[in-house]
Coordinates of C-alpha atoms and ligand atoms in Angstrom, one line a residue:
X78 CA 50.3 -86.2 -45.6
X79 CA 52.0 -84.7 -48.9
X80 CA 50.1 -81.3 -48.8
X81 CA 51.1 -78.8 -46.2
X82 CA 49.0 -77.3 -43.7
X83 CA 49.4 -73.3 -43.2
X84 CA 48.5 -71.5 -40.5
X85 CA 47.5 -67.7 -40.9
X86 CA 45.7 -65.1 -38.2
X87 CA 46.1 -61.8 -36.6
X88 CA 49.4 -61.8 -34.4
X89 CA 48.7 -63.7 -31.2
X90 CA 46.1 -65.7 -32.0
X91 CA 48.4 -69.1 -31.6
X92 CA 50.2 -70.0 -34.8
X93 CA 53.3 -70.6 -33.8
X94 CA 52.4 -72.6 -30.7
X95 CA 49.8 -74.9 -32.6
X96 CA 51.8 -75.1 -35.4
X97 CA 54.9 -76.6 -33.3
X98 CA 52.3 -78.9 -31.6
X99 CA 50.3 -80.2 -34.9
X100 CA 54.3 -80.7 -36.4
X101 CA 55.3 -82.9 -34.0
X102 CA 51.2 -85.0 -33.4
X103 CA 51.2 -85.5 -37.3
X104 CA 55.2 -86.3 -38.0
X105 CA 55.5 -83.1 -40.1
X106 CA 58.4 -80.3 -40.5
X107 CA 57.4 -77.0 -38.7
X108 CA 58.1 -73.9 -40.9
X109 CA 57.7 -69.7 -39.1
X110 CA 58.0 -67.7 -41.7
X111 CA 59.2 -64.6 -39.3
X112 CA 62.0 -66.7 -38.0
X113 CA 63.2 -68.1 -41.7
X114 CA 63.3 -64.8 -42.7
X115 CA 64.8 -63.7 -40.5
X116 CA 68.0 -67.0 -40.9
X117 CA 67.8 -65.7 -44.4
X118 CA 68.0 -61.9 -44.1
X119 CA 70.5 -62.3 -40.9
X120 CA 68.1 -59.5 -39.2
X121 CA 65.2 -59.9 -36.7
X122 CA 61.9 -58.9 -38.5
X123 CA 62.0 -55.4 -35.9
X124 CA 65.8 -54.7 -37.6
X125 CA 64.3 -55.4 -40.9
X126 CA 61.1 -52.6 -40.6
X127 CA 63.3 -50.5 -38.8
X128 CA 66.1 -50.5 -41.4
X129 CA 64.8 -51.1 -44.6
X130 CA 60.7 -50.7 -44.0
X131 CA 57.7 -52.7 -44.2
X132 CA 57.4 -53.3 -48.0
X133 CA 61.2 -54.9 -47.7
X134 CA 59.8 -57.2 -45.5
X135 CA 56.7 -58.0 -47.6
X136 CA 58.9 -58.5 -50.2
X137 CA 60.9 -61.1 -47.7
X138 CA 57.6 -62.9 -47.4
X139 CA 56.6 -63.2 -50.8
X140 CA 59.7 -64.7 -51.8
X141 CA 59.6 -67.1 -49.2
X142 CA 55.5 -68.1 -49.5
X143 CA 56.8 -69.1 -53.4
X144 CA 59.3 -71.3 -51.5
X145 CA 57.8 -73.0 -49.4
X146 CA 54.8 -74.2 -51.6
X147 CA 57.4 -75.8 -53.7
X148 CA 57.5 -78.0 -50.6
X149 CA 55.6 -80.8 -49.4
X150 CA 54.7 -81.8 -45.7
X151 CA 55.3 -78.9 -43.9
X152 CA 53.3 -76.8 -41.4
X153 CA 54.0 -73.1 -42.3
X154 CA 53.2 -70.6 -38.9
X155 CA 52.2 -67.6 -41.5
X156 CA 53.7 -63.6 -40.0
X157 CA 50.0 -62.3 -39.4
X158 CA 50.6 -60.0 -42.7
X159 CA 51.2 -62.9 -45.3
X160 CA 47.3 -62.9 -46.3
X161 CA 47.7 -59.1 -46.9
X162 CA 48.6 -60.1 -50.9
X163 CA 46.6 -62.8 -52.2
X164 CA 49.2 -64.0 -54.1
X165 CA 50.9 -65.3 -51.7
X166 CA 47.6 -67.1 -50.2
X167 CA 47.0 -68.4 -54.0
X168 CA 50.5 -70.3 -53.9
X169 CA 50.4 -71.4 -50.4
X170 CA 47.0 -72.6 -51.0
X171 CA 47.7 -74.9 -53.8
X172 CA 49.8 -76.9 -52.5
X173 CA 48.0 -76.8 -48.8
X174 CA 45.2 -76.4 -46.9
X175 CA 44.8 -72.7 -45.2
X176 CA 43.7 -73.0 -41.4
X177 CA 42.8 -69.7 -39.9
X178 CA 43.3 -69.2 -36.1
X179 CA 41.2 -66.6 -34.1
X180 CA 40.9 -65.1 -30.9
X181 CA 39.3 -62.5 -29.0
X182 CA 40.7 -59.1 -29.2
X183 CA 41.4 -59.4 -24.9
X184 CA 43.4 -62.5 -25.7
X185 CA 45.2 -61.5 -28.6
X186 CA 45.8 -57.8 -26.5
X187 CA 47.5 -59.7 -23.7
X188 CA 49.5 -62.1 -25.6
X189 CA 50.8 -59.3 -28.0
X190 CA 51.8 -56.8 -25.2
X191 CA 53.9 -59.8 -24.0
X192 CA 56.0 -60.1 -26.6
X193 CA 55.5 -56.2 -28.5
X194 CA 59.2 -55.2 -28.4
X195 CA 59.7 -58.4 -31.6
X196 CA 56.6 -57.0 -33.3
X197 CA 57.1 -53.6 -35.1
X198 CA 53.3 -53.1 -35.8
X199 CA 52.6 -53.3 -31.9
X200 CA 53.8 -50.1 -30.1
X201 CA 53.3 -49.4 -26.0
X202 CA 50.7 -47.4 -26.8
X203 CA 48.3 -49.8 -28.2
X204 CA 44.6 -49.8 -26.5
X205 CA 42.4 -52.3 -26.8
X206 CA 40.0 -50.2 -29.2
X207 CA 42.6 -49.4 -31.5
X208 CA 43.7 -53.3 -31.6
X209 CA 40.1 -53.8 -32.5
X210 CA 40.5 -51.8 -35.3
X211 CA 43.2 -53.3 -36.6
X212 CA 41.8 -56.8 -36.6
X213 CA 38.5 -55.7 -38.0
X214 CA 40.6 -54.4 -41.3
X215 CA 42.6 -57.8 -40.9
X216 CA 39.5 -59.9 -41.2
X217 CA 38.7 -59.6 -44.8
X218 CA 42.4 -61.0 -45.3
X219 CA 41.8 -64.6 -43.2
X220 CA 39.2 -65.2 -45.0
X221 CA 40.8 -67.0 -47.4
X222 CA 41.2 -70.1 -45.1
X223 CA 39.7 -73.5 -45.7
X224 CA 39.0 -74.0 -41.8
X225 CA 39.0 -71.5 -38.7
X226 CA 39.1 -72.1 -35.7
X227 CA 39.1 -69.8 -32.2
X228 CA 41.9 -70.3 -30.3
X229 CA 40.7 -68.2 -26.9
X230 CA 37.8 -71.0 -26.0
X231 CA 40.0 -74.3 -26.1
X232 CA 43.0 -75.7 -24.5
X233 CA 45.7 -76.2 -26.3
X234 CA 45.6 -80.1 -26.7
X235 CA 41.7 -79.9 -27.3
X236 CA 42.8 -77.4 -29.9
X237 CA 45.0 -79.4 -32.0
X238 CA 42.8 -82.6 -31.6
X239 CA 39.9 -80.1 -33.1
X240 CA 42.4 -79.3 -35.9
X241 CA 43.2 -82.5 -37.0
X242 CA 39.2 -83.8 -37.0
X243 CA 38.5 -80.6 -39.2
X244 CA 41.9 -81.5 -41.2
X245 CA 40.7 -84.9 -41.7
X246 CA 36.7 -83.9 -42.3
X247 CA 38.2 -81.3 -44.6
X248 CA 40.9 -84.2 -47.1
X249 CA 37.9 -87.3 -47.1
X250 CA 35.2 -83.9 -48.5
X251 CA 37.3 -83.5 -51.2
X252 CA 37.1 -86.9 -52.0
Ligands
S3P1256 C1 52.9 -59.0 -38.7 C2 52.9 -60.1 -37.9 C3 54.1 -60.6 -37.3 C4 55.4 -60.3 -38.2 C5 55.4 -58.8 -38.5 C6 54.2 -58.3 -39.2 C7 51.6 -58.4 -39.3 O1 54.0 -62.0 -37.1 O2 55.3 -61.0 -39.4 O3 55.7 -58.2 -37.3 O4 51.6 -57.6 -40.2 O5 50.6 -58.9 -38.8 P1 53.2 -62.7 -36.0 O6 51.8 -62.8 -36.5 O7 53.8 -64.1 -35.8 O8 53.3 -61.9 -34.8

């Protein structure tokens, strides 16, 4: 497969995770944008908001979407932000096809409290309404993807075998 397959969602809907698992089913190099970044700034992505701000790290991320669609065969795990500019989406799309991941706000809620001290947008006082909020102004954003998929009603192994039937579906429709 030339093109590359990107992943984009809210945070914790299972990027990373399927992306690592649809890398190593289809033979393909596994790309996170958060952790290049942060190989190329030498800072973890809660240094680089907390030093320099947010639009330093959008700027990180646009940089790096212009890379990596110079690339071929790659399965980029998108920051949740990346769809925020279109521009980025625009590159990344013409040299791959966009999968949107989804999950329900409880899911996502859980998974991100797990891991909130590595994501600067999640702080200990998050509820579940206000996370709600937040992914109702993301939606408009991962809209942009070719296929979506929900994440919290499938195992992970049923998950990736779903993604590569809508991968394939999605290549032969084009012709
Ligand atoms: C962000 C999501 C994070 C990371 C940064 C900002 C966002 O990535 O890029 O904290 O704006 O949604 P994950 O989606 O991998 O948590």
């Amino acid at each position: 497969m030339g093109k590359n397959i990107v992943l984009i969602g809210f945070m914790g809907t299972g990027k990373s995770t399927i992306g690592q698992r649809l890398a190593r089913k289809l033979g393909m190099i596994f790309v996170d944008t958060d952790r290049e970044i942060e190989k190329i700034t030498g800072m973890t992505v809660a240094e680089i908001f907390r030093k320099h701000g947010e639009k330093r790290f959008r700027s990180e991320e646009k940089l790096l979407a212009h890379k990596l669609a110079q690339r071929e065969g790659l399965i980029i795990s998108c920051g949740g932000g990346m769809p925020l500019d279109p521009e980025n989406m625009k590159v990344l799309g013409e040299n791959g096809v966009i999968i949107g991941l989804k999950a329900s706000p409880e899911d996502v809620f859980r998974r991100v409290m797990r891991k909130r001290h590595h994501r600067p947008l999640i702080d200990r006082e998050l509820t579940l309404e206000r996370l709600r909020a937040m992914m109702a102004e993301r939606e408009k954003y991962y809209q942009c993807a070719h296929i979506t998929v929900d994440t919290s009603t499938h195992g992970i192994e049923e998950l990736v075998h779903k993604i590569i039937l809508n991968l394939k579906e999605f290549c032969y429709g084009k012709g």
